[in-house]
């Protein structure tokens, strides 16, 4: 981690606040687990009695979500696998998902977003020059999972999010608040685009699903006694014909191009620093090996980067000159277009006050 994270602070030993905070999180997690795996599985099965499914597993084709699906089945759960297709799936991701659900015998629901509408929304985000273009995918993915959970009366969404491989906090200037439907709609208005078929979720929908419908979004891998990404990857390859990706979230062609080219070139952000630091602190990679990876481009080769660049231009109907002009433009902050982030922050503050009064 370095000063591209705007609020980074280094102590007298040269360790940054991100690493120190993450070390404390790991130590706390090791000592105090609020709920054991056995208790969780029992609760999921009990609540799912008489229902077709007892949990939802959002699956992208990446290692983390794939392992959640595997373990859910091994532990006797009846998951509905849910995938979001925004038109940027890599062939690897599609094959990984198919192999998993076929071998495990799991039902798969794939929500395919209307590509024309999605491309228009992406174009609005590019025109706005905001950093978190992936807000579109992440928000829609959250919305679809919560909507399906409510539809089937499911109380548990098992996520691939986990402390071991992604527990280090994301710098505030590297992405944006993911439940920000207002921000999406406001940026879309720049090009007179209205949300038609695009699933979206805002703060109040989140509160409805969480506190009224009692749906829990759980980092399932944190309940396992151990989660080692490289050990898991080896087993997925052997048993499920799984094909790996170079870096985290590279199962999407756009995410790969976004993280491997757009973020470094336009915003001076390299998310590999965060992802690799997390693996180093959790003992899954040496610092020297991580530094060696960071010296190279975020692609297997220059040719792979070139192929993705050409694919991006074709899919977005851009020329290379348009891409160059976009990269050269200054960044705009998300909040200038309207946001629900402050609403969520105020609700959280109010919730803490209410809990302290009751306590």
Short mmCIF file of N, CA and C in Angstrom, two decimals, residues 3 7 34 57 81 143 254 288-289:
data_model
loop_
_atom_site.label_atom_id
_atom_site.label_comp_id
_atom_site.label_asym_id
_atom_site.label_seq_id
_atom_site.Cartn_x
_atom_site.Cartn_y
_atom_site.Cartn_z
N UNK A 3 0.86 5.90 -1.05
CA UNK A 3 0.12 7.15 -0.93
C UNK A 3 -0.92 7.38 -2.02
N UNK A 7 -5.84 8.54 2.39
CA UNK A 7 -5.83 8.71 3.84
C UNK A 7 -4.82 7.78 4.53
N UNK A 34 -18.88 -14.74 16.31
CA UNK A 34 -20.21 -14.58 16.88
C UNK A 34 -21.08 -15.83 16.70
N UNK A 57 -26.59 -18.36 -3.29
CA UNK A 57 -25.16 -18.16 -3.44
C UNK A 57 -24.92 -17.38 -4.73
N UNK A 81 -27.99 -21.01 -7.05
CA UNK A 81 -26.86 -20.22 -7.54
C UNK A 81 -27.39 -19.08 -8.41
N UNK A 143 -28.92 -5.99 -6.02
CA UNK A 143 -30.37 -5.89 -6.19
C UNK A 143 -30.98 -7.24 -6.58
N UNK A 254 -14.49 -6.80 -18.72
CA UNK A 254 -14.42 -5.38 -18.40
C UNK A 254 -13.70 -5.12 -17.08
N UNK A 288 7.85 -10.45 -0.84
CA UNK A 288 8.73 -10.38 -2.01
C UNK A 288 8.02 -10.85 -3.28
N UNK A 289 7.24 -11.93 -3.16
CA UNK A 289 6.50 -12.42 -4.32
C UNK A 289 5.46 -11.39 -4.78
#
